[in-house]
Amino acid sequence: MAMPINVTSTSNNMDTLSRNELVGFINDTLVLNYKKVEQMCTGAAYCQMLHILWPEKVPLKKVKFGAKLEHAYIDNWKVLQEAFKRLHIEKDIPIQRLVKGRFQDNFEFLQWFYKFFTINDSGDHDGYDAVALRGGAGNAPAPTRSPVKRAPVKKPAPAPAAVSNVKKSGSNQNSAELKRLQGEVADLNAAIEGLEKERDFYFSKLRDIEVICQEKEGDELYTDFIAGIIEILYATEEGFGPAEDEVEGEPEIEDVEQEEY
């Protein structure tokens, strides 16, 4: 296929598709089941969309379609970034913003990508088996983190016929209040998901550092340096130590470190 036609994002040249239409376009093309724009933050779908146009430029085997953590998302975006470089696609990818899963950043990039794809798509990919090429992975959107379960809302008992008219006046107010509270809960769940992803990302980095330190233990050249790092890693603060009911000295070092982080 020919080299890509570059697209500059402006309000004048961007198609005004809704968020649902854009997600539907991705789902139809790749046989996915994404529910919202924010799920594009994994970067995996973009890699395969580009693979449709230039299969020899995108190493699809490197793409993690089941990615659930931020550092895995970054790996996917780097695959896409390298493909952009090979194809001379003039588009900066704001990886650090996209992997956070915020709507606006992902919506803007998806709008640009839709325009880019449709301009460069020859339509000659009827035989492209998206599911088979990704090994059957990613048919459902990769979960970012399990959201906090909402407590079930108990349905009120039906009012007696004699007083039903009296209660109607307050039902609309109750319904509006319930919707407002449900919206607040949804916002809190989204915030918790983001915090959990960030926590897991930094914990994995600390764990990698710990493994390196353990590998270098006993090496006289690094003794003082490693000891300083280990001291920082295992340092505790009030409120962040092991649970009070744990027997002192019983847990392994790795278990204590997991509790701290």
CSV table of C-alpha atoms in Angstrom, one decimal:
chain,number,residue,atom,x,y,z
A,1,MET,CA,0.0,0.0,0.0
A,2,ALA,CA,1.1,3.6,-0.7
A,3,MET,CA,2.6,5.8,2.0
A,4,PRO,CA,0.1,7.4,4.3
A,5,ILE,CA,-1.7,10.7,3.7
A,6,ASN,CA,-1.1,12.8,6.8
A,7,VAL,CA,-4.0,14.5,8.4
A,8,THR,CA,-4.0,17.8,10.4
A,9,SER,CA,-6.6,18.0,13.1
A,10,THR,CA,-8.7,21.1,12.9
A,11,SER,CA,-12.3,21.9,13.7
A,12,ASN,CA,-12.9,22.5,10.0
A,13,ASN,CA,-11.7,19.2,8.6
A,14,MET,CA,-12.8,16.8,11.4
A,15,ASP,CA,-16.0,14.8,10.9
A,16,THR,CA,-18.4,15.5,13.7
A,17,LEU,CA,-19.1,11.9,14.8
A,18,SER,CA,-20.5,11.3,18.2
A,19,ARG,CA,-18.6,9.2,20.8
A,20,ASN,CA,-21.0,6.3,20.2
A,21,GLU,CA,-20.5,6.4,16.4
A,22,LEU,CA,-16.7,6.4,16.8
A,23,VAL,CA,-16.7,3.5,19.2
A,24,GLY,CA,-19.1,1.7,16.9
A,25,PHE,CA,-16.7,2.2,14.0
A,26,ILE,CA,-13.9,0.6,16.0
A,27,ASN,CA,-16.1,-2.3,17.1
A,28,ASP,CA,-17.4,-3.0,13.6
A,29,THR,CA,-13.9,-2.9,12.1
A,30,LEU,CA,-12.2,-5.1,14.7
A,31,VAL,CA,-15.1,-7.2,15.9
A,32,LEU,CA,-14.8,-5.8,19.4
A,33,ASN,CA,-17.3,-4.9,22.1
A,34,TYR,CA,-16.0,-1.6,23.5
A,35,LYS,CA,-18.6,0.4,25.4
A,36,LYS,CA,-17.0,3.8,25.7
A,37,VAL,CA,-14.2,6.0,24.3
A,38,GLU,CA,-12.1,5.7,27.5
A,39,GLN,CA,-11.4,2.0,26.7
A,40,MET,CA,-9.3,3.1,23.8
A,41,CYS,CA,-6.6,4.1,26.3
A,42,THR,CA,-4.9,0.6,26.0
A,43,GLY,CA,-3.7,1.5,22.6
A,44,ALA,CA,-4.3,-2.0,21.3
A,45,ALA,CA,-7.1,-1.2,19.0
A,46,TYR,CA,-5.2,1.6,17.3
A,47,CYS,CA,-2.3,-0.9,16.6
A,48,GLN,CA,-4.6,-3.3,14.9
A,49,MET,CA,-6.4,-0.6,12.9
A,50,LEU,CA,-3.1,0.6,11.6
A,51,HIS,CA,-2.2,-3.1,10.9
A,52,ILE,CA,-5.2,-3.3,8.6
A,53,LEU,CA,-3.7,-0.5,6.4
A,54,TRP,CA,0.0,-1.4,6.7
A,55,PRO,CA,0.4,-5.0,8.1
A,56,GLU,CA,4.1,-5.1,7.4
A,57,LYS,CA,4.7,-2.0,9.5
A,58,VAL,CA,2.9,-3.1,12.7
A,59,PRO,CA,4.3,-6.1,14.7
A,60,LEU,CA,0.9,-7.3,16.0
A,61,LYS,CA,2.5,-10.0,18.1
A,62,LYS,CA,3.9,-7.3,20.4
A,63,VAL,CA,0.5,-5.8,21.1
A,64,LYS,CA,-1.0,-6.7,24.5
A,65,PHE,CA,-4.7,-7.0,23.8
A,66,GLY,CA,-5.5,-8.1,27.3
A,67,ALA,CA,-3.6,-5.3,28.9
A,68,LYS,CA,-5.0,-4.2,32.3
A,69,LEU,CA,-2.3,-2.0,33.8
A,70,GLU,CA,-1.0,1.4,32.7
A,71,HIS,CA,2.6,0.2,32.0
A,72,ALA,CA,1.2,-2.4,29.6
A,73,TYR,CA,-0.8,0.3,27.9
A,74,ILE,CA,2.4,2.3,27.5
A,75,ASP,CA,4.0,-0.7,25.7
A,76,ASN,CA,1.1,-0.8,23.2
A,77,TRP,CA,1.4,2.9,22.5
A,78,LYS,CA,5.1,2.6,21.9
A,79,VAL,CA,4.4,-0.1,19.3
A,80,LEU,CA,2.0,2.4,17.6
A,81,GLN,CA,4.6,5.2,18.0
A,82,GLU,CA,7.3,3.2,16.3
A,83,ALA,CA,4.9,2.3,13.4
A,84,PHE,CA,4.1,6.0,13.0
A,85,LYS,CA,7.9,6.7,12.7
A,86,ARG,CA,8.4,4.0,10.1
A,87,LEU,CA,5.5,5.3,8.1
A,88,HIS,CA,6.4,9.0,8.6
A,89,ILE,CA,3.0,9.8,10.0
A,90,GLU,CA,3.2,13.3,11.3
A,91,LYS,CA,1.2,13.0,14.5
A,92,ASP,CA,2.4,13.3,18.1
A,93,ILE,CA,1.0,10.7,20.5
A,94,PRO,CA,0.4,12.1,24.0
A,95,ILE,CA,1.0,8.7,25.6
A,96,GLN,CA,1.1,9.9,29.2
A,97,ARG,CA,-2.3,11.6,28.9
A,98,LEU,CA,-4.0,8.9,26.9
A,99,VAL,CA,-3.1,6.0,29.3
A,100,LYS,CA,-4.9,7.8,32.1
A,101,GLY,CA,-8.2,6.9,30.4
A,102,ARG,CA,-9.7,10.4,30.6
A,103,PHE,CA,-12.5,10.9,28.1
A,104,GLN,CA,-11.4,14.2,26.4
A,105,ASP,CA,-7.8,13.2,25.6
A,106,ASN,CA,-9.0,9.8,24.2
A,107,PHE,CA,-11.9,11.3,22.3
A,108,GLU,CA,-9.7,13.9,20.6
A,109,PHE,CA,-7.2,11.3,19.5
A,110,LEU,CA,-9.9,8.9,18.3
A,111,GLN,CA,-11.5,11.7,16.2
A,112,TRP,CA,-8.1,12.3,14.5
A,113,PHE,CA,-7.5,8.6,14.0
A,114,TYR,CA,-10.9,8.1,12.4
A,115,LYS,CA,-10.2,10.9,9.9
A,116,PHE,CA,-6.7,9.5,9.2
A,117,PHE,CA,-8.0,5.9,8.7
A,118,THR,CA,-10.9,6.8,6.4
A,119,ILE,CA,-8.6,9.0,4.2
A,120,ASN,CA,-6.0,6.2,3.9
A,121,ASP,CA,-8.4,3.2,3.7
A,122,SER,CA,-8.7,1.7,0.3
A,123,GLY,CA,-11.5,-0.6,1.5
A,124,ASP,CA,-9.6,-3.6,0.3
A,125,HIS,CA,-9.6,-5.6,3.5
A,126,ASP,CA,-12.7,-7.8,3.3
A,127,GLY,CA,-10.5,-10.9,4.0
A,128,TYR,CA,-8.9,-9.4,7.1
A,129,ASP,CA,-9.8,-11.7,10.1
A,130,ALA,CA,-9.3,-9.3,13.0
A,131,VAL,CA,-10.1,-11.9,15.7
A,132,ALA,CA,-7.8,-14.6,14.3
A,133,LEU,CA,-4.9,-12.2,13.7
A,134,ARG,CA,-4.9,-11.2,17.4
A,135,GLY,CA,-5.2,-14.8,18.5
A,136,GLY,CA,-8.8,-14.4,19.7
A,137,ALA,CA,-7.8,-11.9,22.3
A,138,GLY,CA,-9.5,-8.7,23.1
A,139,ASN,CA,-13.0,-9.7,21.9
A,140,ALA,CA,-14.3,-7.9,25.0
A,141,PRO,CA,-12.8,-4.6,26.2
A,142,ALA,CA,-9.9,-5.1,28.6
A,143,PRO,CA,-11.0,-4.1,32.1
A,144,THR,CA,-8.9,-1.4,33.6
A,145,ARG,CA,-9.6,-2.4,37.2
A,146,SER,CA,-12.6,-4.0,38.9
A,147,PRO,CA,-14.8,-1.1,40.0
A,148,VAL,CA,-16.1,-0.9,43.5
A,149,LYS,CA,-19.4,-2.7,43.6
A,150,ARG,CA,-22.4,-0.5,44.2
A,151,ALA,CA,-24.8,-1.5,46.9
A,152,PRO,CA,-28.1,-2.6,45.4
A,153,VAL,CA,-30.8,0.0,45.7
A,154,LYS,CA,-33.7,-1.5,47.5
A,155,LYS,CA,-37.1,-1.1,45.8
A,156,PRO,CA,-39.7,0.5,48.0
A,157,ALA,CA,-42.7,-1.5,48.8
A,158,PRO,CA,-45.7,-0.6,46.7
A,159,ALA,CA,-47.9,2.1,48.3
A,160,PRO,CA,-51.5,1.3,49.3
A,161,ALA,CA,-54.0,2.5,46.8
A,162,ALA,CA,-55.5,4.9,49.3
A,163,VAL,CA,-52.3,6.9,49.7
A,164,SER,CA,-50.7,6.5,46.3
A,165,ASN,CA,-51.8,9.9,45.1
A,166,VAL,CA,-50.3,11.5,48.1
A,167,LYS,CA,-46.9,9.9,47.4
A,168,LYS,CA,-46.8,10.8,43.8
A,169,SER,CA,-45.8,14.4,44.5
A,170,GLY,CA,-42.6,13.3,46.2
A,171,SER,CA,-41.7,10.6,43.8
A,172,ASN,CA,-40.2,12.9,41.2
A,173,GLN,CA,-38.0,14.5,43.8
A,174,ASN,CA,-36.8,11.1,45.0
A,175,SER,CA,-36.1,10.0,41.5
A,176,ALA,CA,-34.0,13.2,40.8
A,177,GLU,CA,-32.1,12.7,44.1
A,178,LEU,CA,-31.4,9.1,43.3
A,179,LYS,CA,-30.1,10.0,39.8
A,180,ARG,CA,-27.8,12.6,41.4
A,181,LEU,CA,-26.4,10.2,43.9
A,182,GLN,CA,-25.9,7.5,41.3
A,183,GLY,CA,-24.0,10.1,39.2
A,184,GLU,CA,-21.8,10.9,42.2
A,185,VAL,CA,-21.1,7.2,42.8
A,186,ALA,CA,-20.2,6.7,39.2
A,187,ASP,CA,-17.7,9.6,39.4
A,188,LEU,CA,-16.2,8.2,42.6
A,189,ASN,CA,-15.9,4.7,41.0
A,190,ALA,CA,-14.1,6.2,38.0
A,191,ALA,CA,-11.7,8.1,40.3
A,192,ILE,CA,-11.0,4.9,42.3
A,193,GLU,CA,-10.3,3.0,39.1
A,194,GLY,CA,-7.7,5.7,38.1
A,195,LEU,CA,-6.1,5.6,41.5
A,196,GLU,CA,-5.9,1.8,41.5
A,197,LYS,CA,-4.2,1.8,38.1
A,198,GLU,CA,-1.7,4.4,39.1
A,199,ARG,CA,-1.0,2.5,42.4
A,200,ASP,CA,-0.4,-0.8,40.5
A,201,PHE,CA,1.9,1.0,38.0
A,202,TYR,CA,4.1,2.5,40.6
A,203,PHE,CA,4.1,-0.7,42.7
A,204,SER,CA,5.4,-2.7,39.7
A,205,LYS,CA,8.2,-0.2,39.3
A,206,LEU,CA,9.2,-0.5,43.0
A,207,ARG,CA,9.0,-4.3,42.7
A,208,ASP,CA,11.4,-4.2,39.8
A,209,ILE,CA,13.8,-2.1,41.8
A,210,GLU,CA,13.6,-4.5,44.7
A,211,VAL,CA,14.4,-7.4,42.4
A,212,ILE,CA,17.5,-5.6,41.0
A,213,CYS,CA,18.6,-4.8,44.5
A,214,GLN,CA,18.2,-8.5,45.6
A,215,GLU,CA,20.3,-9.6,42.6
A,216,LYS,CA,23.1,-7.3,43.6
A,217,GLU,CA,23.2,-8.2,47.3
A,218,GLY,CA,26.5,-9.6,48.2
A,219,ASP,CA,28.3,-7.6,45.5
A,220,GLU,CA,30.8,-5.5,47.5
A,221,LEU,CA,30.9,-2.9,44.8
A,222,TYR,CA,27.3,-2.0,45.5
A,223,THR,CA,26.9,-2.9,49.1
A,224,ASP,CA,26.3,0.7,50.5
A,225,PHE,CA,24.3,1.8,47.5
A,226,ILE,CA,22.0,-1.2,47.7
A,227,ALA,CA,21.6,-0.9,51.4
A,228,GLY,CA,20.5,2.7,51.1
A,229,ILE,CA,17.8,1.8,48.5
A,230,ILE,CA,16.6,-1.2,50.5
A,231,GLU,CA,16.3,1.0,53.6
A,232,ILE,CA,14.1,3.4,51.6
A,233,LEU,CA,12.0,0.6,50.1
A,234,TYR,CA,11.3,-1.0,53.5
A,235,ALA,CA,10.8,2.2,55.5
A,236,THR,CA,7.5,2.5,57.3
A,237,GLU,CA,5.4,5.4,58.4
A,238,GLU,CA,2.6,5.5,61.0
A,239,GLY,CA,-0.5,4.1,59.6
A,240,PHE,CA,1.3,2.2,56.7
A,241,GLY,CA,2.8,-0.7,58.6
A,242,PRO,CA,1.7,-4.3,58.7
A,243,ALA,CA,-1.7,-5.1,60.4
A,244,GLU,CA,-1.7,-5.2,64.2
A,245,ASP,CA,-2.8,-8.8,64.4
A,246,GLU,CA,0.2,-10.1,62.4
A,247,VAL,CA,2.8,-11.8,64.5
A,248,GLU,CA,6.1,-9.8,64.4
A,249,GLY,CA,8.7,-11.5,62.2
A,250,GLU,CA,6.2,-14.0,60.8
A,251,PRO,CA,5.5,-12.6,57.3
A,252,GLU,CA,8.1,-12.8,54.5
A,253,ILE,CA,9.8,-9.6,53.3
A,254,GLU,CA,7.8,-9.6,50.1
A,255,ASP,CA,4.5,-9.8,51.9
A,256,VAL,CA,5.4,-6.8,54.1
A,257,GLU,CA,6.4,-4.8,51.1
A,258,GLN,CA,3.1,-5.6,49.4
A,259,GLU,CA,1.2,-4.3,52.4
A,260,GLU,CA,3.2,-1.1,52.5
A,261,TYR,CA,2.6,-0.3,48.9
